[in-house]
PDB file of C-alpha atoms and ligand atoms in Angstrom:
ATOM      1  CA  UNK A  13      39.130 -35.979 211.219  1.00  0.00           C
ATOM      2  CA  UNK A  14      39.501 -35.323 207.489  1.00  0.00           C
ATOM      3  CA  UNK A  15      37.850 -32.531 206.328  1.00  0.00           C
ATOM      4  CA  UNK A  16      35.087 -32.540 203.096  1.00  0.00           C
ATOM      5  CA  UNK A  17      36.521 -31.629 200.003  1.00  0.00           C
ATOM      6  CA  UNK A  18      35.093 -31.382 196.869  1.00  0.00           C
ATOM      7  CA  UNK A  19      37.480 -33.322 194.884  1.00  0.00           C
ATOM      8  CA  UNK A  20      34.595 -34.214 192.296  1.00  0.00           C
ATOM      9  CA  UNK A  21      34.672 -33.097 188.413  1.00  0.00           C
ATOM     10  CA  UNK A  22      34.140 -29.460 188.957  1.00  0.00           C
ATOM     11  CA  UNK A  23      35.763 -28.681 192.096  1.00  0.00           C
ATOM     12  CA  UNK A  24      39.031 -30.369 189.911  1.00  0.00           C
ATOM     13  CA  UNK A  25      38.149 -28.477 186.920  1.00  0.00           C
ATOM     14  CA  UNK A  26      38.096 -24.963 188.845  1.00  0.00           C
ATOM     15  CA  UNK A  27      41.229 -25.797 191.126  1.00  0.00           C
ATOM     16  CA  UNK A  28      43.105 -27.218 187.714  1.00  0.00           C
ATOM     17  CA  UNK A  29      41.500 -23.799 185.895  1.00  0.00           C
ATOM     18  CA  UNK A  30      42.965 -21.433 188.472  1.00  0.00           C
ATOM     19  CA  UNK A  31      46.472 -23.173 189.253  1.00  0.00           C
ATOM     20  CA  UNK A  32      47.324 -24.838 186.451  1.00  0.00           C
ATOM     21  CA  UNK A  33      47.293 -28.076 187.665  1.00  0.00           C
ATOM     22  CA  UNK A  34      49.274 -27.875 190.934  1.00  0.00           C
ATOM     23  CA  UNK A  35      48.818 -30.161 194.335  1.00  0.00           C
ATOM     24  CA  UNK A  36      45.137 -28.963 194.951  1.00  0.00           C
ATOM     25  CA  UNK A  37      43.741 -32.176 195.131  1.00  0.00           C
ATOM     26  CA  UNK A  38      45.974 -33.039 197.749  1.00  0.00           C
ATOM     27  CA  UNK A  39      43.022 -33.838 201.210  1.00  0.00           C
ATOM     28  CA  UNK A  40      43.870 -31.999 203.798  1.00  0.00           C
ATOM     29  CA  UNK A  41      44.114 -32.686 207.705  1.00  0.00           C
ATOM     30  CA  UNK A  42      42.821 -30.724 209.741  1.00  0.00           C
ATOM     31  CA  UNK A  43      44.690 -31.775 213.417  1.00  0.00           C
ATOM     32  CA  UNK A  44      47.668 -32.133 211.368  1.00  0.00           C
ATOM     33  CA  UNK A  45      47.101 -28.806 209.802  1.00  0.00           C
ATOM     34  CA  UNK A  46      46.881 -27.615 213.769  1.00  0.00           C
ATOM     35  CA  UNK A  47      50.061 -28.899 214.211  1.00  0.00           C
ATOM     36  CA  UNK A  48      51.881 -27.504 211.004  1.00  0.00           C
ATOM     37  CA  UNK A  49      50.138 -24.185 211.912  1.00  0.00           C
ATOM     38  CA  UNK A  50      52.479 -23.743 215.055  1.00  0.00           C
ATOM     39  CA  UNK A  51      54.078 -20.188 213.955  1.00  0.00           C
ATOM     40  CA  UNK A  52      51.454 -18.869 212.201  1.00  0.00           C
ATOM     41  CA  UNK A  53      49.323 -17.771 215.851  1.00  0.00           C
ATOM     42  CA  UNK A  54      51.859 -15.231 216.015  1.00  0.00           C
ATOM     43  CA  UNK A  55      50.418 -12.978 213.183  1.00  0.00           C
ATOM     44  CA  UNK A  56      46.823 -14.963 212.473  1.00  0.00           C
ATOM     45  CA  UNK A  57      46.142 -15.523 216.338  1.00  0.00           C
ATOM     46  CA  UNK A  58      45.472 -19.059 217.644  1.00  0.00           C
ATOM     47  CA  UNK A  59      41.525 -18.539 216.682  1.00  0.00           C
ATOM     48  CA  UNK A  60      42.931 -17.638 213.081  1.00  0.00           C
ATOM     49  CA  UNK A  61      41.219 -14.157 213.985  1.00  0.00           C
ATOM     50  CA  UNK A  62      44.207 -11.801 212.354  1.00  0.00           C
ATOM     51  CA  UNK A  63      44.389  -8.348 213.564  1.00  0.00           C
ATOM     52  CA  UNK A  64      44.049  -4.935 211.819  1.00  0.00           C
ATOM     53  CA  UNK A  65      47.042  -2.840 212.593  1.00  0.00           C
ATOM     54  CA  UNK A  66      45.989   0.961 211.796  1.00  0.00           C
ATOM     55  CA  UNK A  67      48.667   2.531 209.881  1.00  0.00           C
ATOM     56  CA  UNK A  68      51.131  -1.199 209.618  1.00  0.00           C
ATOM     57  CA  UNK A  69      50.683  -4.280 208.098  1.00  0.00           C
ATOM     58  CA  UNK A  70      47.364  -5.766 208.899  1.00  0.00           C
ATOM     59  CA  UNK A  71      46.756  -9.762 209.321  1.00  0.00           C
ATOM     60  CA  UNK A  72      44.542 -11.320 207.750  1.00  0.00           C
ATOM     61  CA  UNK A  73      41.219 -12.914 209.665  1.00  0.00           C
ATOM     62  CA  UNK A  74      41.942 -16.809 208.158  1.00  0.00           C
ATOM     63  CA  UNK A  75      39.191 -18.405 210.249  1.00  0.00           C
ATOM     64  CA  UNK A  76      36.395 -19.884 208.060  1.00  0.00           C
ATOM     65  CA  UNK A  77      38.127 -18.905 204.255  1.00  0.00           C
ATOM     66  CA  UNK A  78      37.704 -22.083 202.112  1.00  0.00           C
ATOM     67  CA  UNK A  79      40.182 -24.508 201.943  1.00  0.00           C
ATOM     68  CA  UNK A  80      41.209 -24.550 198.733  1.00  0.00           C
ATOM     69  CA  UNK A  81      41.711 -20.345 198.481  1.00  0.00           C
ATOM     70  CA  UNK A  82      43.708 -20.442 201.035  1.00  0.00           C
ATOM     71  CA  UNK A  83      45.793 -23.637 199.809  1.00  0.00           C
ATOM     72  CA  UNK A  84      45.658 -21.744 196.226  1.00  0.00           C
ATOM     73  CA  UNK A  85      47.250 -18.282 198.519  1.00  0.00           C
ATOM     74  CA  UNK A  86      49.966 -20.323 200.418  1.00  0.00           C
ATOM     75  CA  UNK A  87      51.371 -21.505 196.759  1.00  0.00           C
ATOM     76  CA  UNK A  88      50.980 -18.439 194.819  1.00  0.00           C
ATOM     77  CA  UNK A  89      53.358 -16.441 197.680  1.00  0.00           C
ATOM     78  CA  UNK A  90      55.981 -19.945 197.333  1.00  0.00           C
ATOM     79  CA  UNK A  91      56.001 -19.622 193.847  1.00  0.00           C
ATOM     80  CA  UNK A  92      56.532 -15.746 193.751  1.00  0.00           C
ATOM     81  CA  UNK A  93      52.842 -15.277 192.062  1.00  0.00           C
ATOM     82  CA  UNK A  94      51.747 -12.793 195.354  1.00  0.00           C
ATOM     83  CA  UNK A  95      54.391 -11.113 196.654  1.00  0.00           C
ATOM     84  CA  UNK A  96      54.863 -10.193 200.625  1.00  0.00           C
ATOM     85  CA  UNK A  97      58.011 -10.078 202.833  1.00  0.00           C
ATOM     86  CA  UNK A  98      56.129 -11.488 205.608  1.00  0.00           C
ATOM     87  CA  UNK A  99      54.334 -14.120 204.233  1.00  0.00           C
ATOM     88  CA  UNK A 100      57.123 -15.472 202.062  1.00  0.00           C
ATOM     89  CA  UNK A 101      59.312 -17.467 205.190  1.00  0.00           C
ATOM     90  CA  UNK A 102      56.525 -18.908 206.445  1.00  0.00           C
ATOM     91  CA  UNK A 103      54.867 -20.207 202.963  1.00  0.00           C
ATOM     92  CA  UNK A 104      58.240 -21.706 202.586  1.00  0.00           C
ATOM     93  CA  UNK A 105      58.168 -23.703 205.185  1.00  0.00           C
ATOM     94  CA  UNK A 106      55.238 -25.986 204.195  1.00  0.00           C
ATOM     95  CA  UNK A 107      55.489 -28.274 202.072  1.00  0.00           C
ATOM     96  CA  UNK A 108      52.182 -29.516 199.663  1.00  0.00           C
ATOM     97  CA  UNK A 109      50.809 -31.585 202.053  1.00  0.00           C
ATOM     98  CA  UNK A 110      51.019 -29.587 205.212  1.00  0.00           C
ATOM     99  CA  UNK A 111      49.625 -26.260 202.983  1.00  0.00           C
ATOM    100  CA  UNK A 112      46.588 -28.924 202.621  1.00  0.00           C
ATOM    101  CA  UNK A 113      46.763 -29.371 205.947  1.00  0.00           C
ATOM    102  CA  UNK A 114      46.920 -25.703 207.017  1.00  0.00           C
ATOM    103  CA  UNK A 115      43.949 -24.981 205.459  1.00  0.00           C
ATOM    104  CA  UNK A 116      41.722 -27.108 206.071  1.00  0.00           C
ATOM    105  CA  UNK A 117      42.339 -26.261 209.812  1.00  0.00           C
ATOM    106  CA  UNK A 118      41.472 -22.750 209.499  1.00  0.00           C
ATOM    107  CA  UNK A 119      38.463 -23.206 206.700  1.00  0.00           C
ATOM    108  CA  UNK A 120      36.987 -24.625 209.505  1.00  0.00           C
ATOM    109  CA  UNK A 121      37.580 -22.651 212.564  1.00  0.00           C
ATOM    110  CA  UNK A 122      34.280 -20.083 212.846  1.00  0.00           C
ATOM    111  CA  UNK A 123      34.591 -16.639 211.240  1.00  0.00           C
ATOM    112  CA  UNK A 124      35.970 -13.920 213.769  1.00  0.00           C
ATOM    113  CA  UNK A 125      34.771 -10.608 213.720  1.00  0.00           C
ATOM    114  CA  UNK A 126      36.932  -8.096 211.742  1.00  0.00           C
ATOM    115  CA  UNK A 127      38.405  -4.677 213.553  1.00  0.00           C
ATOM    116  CA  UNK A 128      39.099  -1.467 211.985  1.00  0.00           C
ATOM    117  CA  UNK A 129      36.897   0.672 210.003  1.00  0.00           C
ATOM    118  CA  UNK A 130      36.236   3.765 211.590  1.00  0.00           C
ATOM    119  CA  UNK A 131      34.970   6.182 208.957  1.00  0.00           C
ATOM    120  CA  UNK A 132      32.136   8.579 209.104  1.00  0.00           C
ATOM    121  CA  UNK A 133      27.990   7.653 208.384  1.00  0.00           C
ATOM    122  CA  UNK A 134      28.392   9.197 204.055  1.00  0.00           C
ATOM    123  CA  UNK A 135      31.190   6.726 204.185  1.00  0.00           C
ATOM    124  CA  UNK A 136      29.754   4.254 204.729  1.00  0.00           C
ATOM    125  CA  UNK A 137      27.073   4.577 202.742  1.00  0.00           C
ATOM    126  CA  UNK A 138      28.748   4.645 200.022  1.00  0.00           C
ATOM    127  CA  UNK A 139      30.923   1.654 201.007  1.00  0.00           C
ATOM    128  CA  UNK A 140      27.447   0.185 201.316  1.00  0.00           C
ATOM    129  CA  UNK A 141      26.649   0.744 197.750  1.00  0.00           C
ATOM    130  CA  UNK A 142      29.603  -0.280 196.403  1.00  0.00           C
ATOM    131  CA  UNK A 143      29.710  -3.684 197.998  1.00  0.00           C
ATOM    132  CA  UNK A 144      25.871  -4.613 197.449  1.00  0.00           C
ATOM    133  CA  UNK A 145      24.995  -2.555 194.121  1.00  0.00           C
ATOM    134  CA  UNK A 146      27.918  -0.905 192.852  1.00  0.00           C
ATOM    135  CA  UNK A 147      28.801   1.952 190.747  1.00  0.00           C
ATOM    136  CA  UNK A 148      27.661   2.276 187.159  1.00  0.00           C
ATOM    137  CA  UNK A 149      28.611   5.576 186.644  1.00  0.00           C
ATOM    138  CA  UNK A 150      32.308   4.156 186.858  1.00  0.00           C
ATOM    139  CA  UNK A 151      32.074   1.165 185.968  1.00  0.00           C
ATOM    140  CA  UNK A 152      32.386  -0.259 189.181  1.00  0.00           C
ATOM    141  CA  UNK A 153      30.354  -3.801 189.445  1.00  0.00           C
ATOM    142  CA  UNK A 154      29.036  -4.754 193.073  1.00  0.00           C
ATOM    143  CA  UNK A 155      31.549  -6.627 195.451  1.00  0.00           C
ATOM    144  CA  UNK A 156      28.841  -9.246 195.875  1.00  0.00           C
ATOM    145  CA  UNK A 157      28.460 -10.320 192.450  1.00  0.00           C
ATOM    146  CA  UNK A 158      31.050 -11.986 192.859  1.00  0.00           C
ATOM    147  CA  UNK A 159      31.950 -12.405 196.538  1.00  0.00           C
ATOM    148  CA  UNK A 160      28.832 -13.728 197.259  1.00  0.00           C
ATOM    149  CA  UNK A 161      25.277 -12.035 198.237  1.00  0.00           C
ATOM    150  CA  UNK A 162      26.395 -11.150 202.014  1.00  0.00           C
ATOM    151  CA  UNK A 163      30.054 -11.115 200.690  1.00  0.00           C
ATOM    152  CA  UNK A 164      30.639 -14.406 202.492  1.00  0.00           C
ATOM    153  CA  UNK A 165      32.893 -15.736 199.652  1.00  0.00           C
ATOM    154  CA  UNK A 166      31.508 -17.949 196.942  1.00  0.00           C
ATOM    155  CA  UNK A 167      33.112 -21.118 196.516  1.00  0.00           C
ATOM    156  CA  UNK A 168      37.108 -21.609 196.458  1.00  0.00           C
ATOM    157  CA  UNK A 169      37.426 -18.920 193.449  1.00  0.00           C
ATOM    158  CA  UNK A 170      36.071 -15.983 195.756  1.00  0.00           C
ATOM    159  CA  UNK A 171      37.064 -15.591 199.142  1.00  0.00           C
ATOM    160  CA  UNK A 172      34.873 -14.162 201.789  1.00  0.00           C
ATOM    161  CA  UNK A 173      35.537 -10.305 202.390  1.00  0.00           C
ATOM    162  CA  UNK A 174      32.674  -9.613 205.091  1.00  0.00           C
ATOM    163  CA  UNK A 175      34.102  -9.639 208.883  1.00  0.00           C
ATOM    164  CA  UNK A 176      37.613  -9.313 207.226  1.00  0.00           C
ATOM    165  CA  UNK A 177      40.160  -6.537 208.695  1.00  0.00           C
ATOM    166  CA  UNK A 178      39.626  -2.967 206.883  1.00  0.00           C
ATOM    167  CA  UNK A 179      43.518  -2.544 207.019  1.00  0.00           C
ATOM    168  CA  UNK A 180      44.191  -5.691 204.997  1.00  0.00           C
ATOM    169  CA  UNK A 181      41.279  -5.235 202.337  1.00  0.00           C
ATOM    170  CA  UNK A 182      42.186  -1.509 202.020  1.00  0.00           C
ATOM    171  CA  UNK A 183      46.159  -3.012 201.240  1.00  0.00           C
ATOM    172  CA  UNK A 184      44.849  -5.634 199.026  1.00  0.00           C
ATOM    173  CA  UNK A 185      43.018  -3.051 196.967  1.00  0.00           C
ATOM    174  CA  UNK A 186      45.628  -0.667 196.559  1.00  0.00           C
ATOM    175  CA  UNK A 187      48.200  -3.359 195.614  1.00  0.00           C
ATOM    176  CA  UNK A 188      45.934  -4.873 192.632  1.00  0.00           C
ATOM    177  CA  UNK A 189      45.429  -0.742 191.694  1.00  0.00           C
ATOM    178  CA  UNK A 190      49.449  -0.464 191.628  1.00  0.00           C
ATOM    179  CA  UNK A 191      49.972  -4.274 189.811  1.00  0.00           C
ATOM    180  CA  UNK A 192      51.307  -5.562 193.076  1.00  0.00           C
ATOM    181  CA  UNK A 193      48.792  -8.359 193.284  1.00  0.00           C
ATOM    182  CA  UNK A 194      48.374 -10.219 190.529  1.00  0.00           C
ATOM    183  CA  UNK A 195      47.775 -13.563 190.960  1.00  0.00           C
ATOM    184  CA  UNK A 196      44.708 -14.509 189.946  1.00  0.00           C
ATOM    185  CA  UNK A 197      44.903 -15.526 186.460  1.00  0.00           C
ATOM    186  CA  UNK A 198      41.978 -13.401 184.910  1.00  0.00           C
ATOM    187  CA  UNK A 199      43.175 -10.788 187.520  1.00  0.00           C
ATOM    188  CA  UNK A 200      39.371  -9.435 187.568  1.00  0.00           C
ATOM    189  CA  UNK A 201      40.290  -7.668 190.869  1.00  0.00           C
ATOM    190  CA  UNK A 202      43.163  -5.421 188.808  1.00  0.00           C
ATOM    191  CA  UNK A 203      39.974  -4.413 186.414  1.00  0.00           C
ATOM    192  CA  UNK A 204      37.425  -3.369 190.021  1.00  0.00           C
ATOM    193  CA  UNK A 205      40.657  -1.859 191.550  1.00  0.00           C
ATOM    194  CA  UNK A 206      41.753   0.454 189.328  1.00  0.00           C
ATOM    195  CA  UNK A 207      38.384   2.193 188.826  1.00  0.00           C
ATOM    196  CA  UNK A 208      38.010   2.963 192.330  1.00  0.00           C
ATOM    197  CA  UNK A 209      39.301   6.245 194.305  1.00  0.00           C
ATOM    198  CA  UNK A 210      40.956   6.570 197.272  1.00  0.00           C
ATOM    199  CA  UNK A 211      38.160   7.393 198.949  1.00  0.00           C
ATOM    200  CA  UNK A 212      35.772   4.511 197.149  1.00  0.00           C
ATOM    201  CA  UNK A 213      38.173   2.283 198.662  1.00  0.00           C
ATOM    202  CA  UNK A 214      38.312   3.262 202.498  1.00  0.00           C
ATOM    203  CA  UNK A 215      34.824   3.463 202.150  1.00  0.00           C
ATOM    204  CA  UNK A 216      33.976  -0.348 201.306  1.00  0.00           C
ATOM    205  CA  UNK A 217      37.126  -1.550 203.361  1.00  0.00           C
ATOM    206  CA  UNK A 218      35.066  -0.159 206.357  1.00  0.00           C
ATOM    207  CA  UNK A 219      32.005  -1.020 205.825  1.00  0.00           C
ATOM    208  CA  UNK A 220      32.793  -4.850 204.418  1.00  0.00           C
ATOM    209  CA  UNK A 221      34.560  -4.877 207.813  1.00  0.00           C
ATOM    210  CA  UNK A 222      31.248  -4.004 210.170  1.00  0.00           C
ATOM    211  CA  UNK A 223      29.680  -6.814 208.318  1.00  0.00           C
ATOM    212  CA  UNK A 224      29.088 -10.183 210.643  1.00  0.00           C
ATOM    213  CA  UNK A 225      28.829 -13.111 209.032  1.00  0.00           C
ATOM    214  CA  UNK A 226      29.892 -15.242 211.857  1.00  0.00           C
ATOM    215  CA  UNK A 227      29.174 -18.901 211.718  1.00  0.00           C
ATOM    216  CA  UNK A 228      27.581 -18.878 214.813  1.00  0.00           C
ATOM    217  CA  UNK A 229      24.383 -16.765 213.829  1.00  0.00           C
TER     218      UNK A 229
HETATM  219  C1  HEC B   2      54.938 -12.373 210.635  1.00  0.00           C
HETATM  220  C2  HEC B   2      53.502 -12.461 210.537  1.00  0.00           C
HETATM  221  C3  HEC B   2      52.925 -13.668 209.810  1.00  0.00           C
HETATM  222  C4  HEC B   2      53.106 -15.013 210.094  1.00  0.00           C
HETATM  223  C5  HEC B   2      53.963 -15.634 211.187  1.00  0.00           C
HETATM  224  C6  HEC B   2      52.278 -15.734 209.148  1.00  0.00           C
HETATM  225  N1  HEC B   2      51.614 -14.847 208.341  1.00  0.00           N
HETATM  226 FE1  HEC B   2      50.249 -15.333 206.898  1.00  0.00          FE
HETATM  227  N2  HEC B   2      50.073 -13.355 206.407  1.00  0.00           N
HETATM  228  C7  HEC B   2      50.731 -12.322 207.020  1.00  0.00           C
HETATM  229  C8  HEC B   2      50.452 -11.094 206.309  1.00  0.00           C
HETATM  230  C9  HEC B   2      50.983  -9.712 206.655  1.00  0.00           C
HETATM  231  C10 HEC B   2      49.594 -11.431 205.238  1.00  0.00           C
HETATM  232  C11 HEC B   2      49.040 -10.493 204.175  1.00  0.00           C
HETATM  233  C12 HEC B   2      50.058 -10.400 203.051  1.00  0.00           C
HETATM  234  C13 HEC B   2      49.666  -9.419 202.000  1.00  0.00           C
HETATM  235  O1  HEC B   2      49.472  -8.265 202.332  1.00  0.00           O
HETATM  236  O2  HEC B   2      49.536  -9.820 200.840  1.00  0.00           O
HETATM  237  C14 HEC B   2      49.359 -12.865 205.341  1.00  0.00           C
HETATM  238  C15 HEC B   2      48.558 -13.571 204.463  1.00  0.00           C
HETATM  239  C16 HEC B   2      48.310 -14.937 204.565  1.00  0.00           C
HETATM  240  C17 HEC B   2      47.402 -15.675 203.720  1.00  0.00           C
HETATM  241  C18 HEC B   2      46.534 -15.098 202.617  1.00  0.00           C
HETATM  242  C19 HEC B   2      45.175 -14.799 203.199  1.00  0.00           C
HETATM  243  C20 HEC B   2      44.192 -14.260 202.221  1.00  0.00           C
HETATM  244  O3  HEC B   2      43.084 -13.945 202.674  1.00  0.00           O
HETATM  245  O4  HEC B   2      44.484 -14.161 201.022  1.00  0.00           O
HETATM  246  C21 HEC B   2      47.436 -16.979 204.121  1.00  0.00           C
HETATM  247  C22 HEC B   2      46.642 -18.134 203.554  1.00  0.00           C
HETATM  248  C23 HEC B   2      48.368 -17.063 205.231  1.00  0.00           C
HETATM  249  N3  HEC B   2      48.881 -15.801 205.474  1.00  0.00           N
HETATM  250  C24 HEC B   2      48.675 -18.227 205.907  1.00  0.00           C
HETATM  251  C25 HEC B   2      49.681 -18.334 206.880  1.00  0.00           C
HETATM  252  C26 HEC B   2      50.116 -19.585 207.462  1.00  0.00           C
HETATM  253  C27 HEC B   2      49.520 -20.942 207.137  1.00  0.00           C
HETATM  254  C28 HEC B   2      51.130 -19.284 208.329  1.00  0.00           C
HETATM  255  C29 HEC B   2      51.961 -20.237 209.167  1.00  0.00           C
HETATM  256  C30 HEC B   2      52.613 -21.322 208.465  1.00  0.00           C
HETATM  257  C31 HEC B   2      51.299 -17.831 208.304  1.00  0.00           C
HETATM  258  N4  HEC B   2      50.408 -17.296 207.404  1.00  0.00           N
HETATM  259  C32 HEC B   2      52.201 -17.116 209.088  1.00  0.00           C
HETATM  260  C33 HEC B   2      51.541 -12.413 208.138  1.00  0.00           C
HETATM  261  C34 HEC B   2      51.993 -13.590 208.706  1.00  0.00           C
HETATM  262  C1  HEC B   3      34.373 -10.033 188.765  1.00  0.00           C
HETATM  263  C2  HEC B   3      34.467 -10.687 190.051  1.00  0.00           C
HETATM  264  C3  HEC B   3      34.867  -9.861 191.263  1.00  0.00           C
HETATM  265  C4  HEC B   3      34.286  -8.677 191.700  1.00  0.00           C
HETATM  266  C5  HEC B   3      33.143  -7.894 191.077  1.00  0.00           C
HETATM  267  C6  HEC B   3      34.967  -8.345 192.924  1.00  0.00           C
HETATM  268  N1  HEC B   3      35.934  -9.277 193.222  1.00  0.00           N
HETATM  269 FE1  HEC B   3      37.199  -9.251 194.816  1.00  0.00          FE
HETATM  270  N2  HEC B   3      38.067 -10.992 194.192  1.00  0.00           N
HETATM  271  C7  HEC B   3      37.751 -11.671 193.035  1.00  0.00           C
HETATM  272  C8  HEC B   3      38.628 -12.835 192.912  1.00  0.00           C
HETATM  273  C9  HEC B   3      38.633 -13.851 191.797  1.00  0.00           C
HETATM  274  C10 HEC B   3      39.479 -12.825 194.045  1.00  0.00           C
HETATM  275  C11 HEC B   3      40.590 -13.824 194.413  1.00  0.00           C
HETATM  276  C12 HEC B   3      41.907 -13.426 193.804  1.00  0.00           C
HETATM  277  C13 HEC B   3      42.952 -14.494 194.024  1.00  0.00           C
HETATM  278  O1  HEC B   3      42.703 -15.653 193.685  1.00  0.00           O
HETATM  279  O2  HEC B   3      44.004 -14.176 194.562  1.00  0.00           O
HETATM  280  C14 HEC B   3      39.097 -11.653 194.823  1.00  0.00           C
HETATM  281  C15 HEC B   3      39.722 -11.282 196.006  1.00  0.00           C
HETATM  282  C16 HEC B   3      39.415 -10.157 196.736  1.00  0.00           C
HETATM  283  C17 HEC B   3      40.092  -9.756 197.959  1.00  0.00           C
HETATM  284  C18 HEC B   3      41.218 -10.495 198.641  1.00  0.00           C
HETATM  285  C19 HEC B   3      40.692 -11.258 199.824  1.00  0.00           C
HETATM  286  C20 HEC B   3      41.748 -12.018 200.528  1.00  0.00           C
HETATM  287  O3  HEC B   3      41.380 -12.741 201.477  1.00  0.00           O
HETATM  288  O4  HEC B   3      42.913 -11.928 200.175  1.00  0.00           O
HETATM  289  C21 HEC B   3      39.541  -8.571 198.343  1.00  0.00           C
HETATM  290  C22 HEC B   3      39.924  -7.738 199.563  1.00  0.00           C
HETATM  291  C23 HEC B   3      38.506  -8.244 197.392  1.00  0.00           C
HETATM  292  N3  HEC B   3      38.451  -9.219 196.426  1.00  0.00           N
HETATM  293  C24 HEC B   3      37.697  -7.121 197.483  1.00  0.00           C
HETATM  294  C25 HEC B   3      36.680  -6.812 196.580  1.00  0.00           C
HETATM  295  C26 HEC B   3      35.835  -5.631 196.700  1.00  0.00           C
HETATM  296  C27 HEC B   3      35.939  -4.620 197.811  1.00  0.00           C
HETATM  297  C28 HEC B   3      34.987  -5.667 195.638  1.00  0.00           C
HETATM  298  C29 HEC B   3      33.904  -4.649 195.258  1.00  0.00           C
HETATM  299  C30 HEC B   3      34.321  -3.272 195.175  1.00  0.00           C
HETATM  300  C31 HEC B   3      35.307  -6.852 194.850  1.00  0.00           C
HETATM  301  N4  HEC B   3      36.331  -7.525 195.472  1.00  0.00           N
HETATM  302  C32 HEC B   3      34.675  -7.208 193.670  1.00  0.00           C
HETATM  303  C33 HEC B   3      36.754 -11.319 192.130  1.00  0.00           C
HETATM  304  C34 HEC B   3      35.920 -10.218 192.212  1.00  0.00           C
END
């Protein structure tokens, strides 16, 4: 079973835009992709759930993220453009064809539910009104703007942050606020980052993280 791929003009146009031209267009296989994705289950879990680790590193929920982000994700940490200790081995050890293969197995497992989270009712509130209407008072434009009107992700350029692990959104966040992360080109997360506070960014971690947007609904 192949999976669909957009490998028409624009889909080419945006993966060319965003990664300068590497193996994007590469189709990927998804039961191969199962079988190059033998020692990932250890962190991502065999349903490609993840798991928020309170107070560690947090894994990242990969079930249902589009192909091509996560293809674009597994590059950028071989190529030293996103930076983790973790991460790094295991990038390595694909090569272009099974990272094409890798994700389209998980883009098409069904979204898991995210853990993590626990923050009090004014909290979330205001997580709430970050991620659906923003802040204008700092600047701050809404999470779904971009990530997509439930903040289900939006094509292969925005990845879906609803039902994804507090712990790892709250890292992300902080890492693009410190110029850890950096490796999307127009780096528009750096510029929503940095103009949110510590507590702005607990706040929408949780509350993106109660959000169900599993496939099965
Ligand atoms: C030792 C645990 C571990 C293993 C094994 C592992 N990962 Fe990861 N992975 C992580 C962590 C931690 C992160 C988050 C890194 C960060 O904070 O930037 C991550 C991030 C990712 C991301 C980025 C997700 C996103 O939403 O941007 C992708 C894609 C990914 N891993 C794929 C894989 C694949 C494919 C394998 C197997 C070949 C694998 N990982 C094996 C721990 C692991
Ligand atoms: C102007 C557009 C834009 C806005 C607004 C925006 N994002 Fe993003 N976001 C992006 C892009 C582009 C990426 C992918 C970066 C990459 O390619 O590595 C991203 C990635 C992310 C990721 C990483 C997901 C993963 O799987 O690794 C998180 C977390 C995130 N955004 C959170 C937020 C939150 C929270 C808000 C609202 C406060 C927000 N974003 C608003 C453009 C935006």
């Amino acid at each position: 079973m192949t999976s669909k791929r957009i490998t028409g003009g624009l889909g080419l146009l945006l993966g060319v835009g965003l990664a300068a031209g590497q193996a994007m267009a590469l189709e990927g296989d998804a039961e191969r992709g199962q079988a190059a994705a033998g020692t990932c289950v250890a962190c991502h879990q065999a349903d490609g759930s993840g798991m928020n680790v309170p107070g560690g590193e947090s894994w990242p929920r990969l079930a249902g993220l589009d192909a091509d982000y996560i293809a674009k994700q597994l590059h950028d940490f071989k190529e030293g453009r996103r930076q983790s200790a973790s991460m790094l081995p295991f990038a390595n050890m694909l090569d272009d064809q099974q990272i094409a293969d890798v994700a389209a197995y998980y883009s098409e497992m069904p979204v898991t539910a995210a853990q993590g989270g626990d923050v009090d009712d004014e909290l979330l509130a205001r997580g709430e009104q970050l991620a659906l209407r923003g802040d204008w008072d700092q600047y701050i434009v809404s999470c779904k703007s971009c990530h997509g009107p439930r903040n289900e992700g939006a094509g292969s350029t925005f990845p879906g942050i609803s039902s994804q692990h507090a712990g790892y959104i709250e890292k992300q966040l902080r890492a693009w606020q410190a110029d850890e992360r950096s490796n999307d080109p127009q780096n528009l997360m750096g510029a929503v980052a940095k103009r949110m506070s510590d507590e702005d960014i607990t706040a929408v971690a949780a509350w993106l993280a109660g959000q169900s947007v599993a496939s099965e609904e």
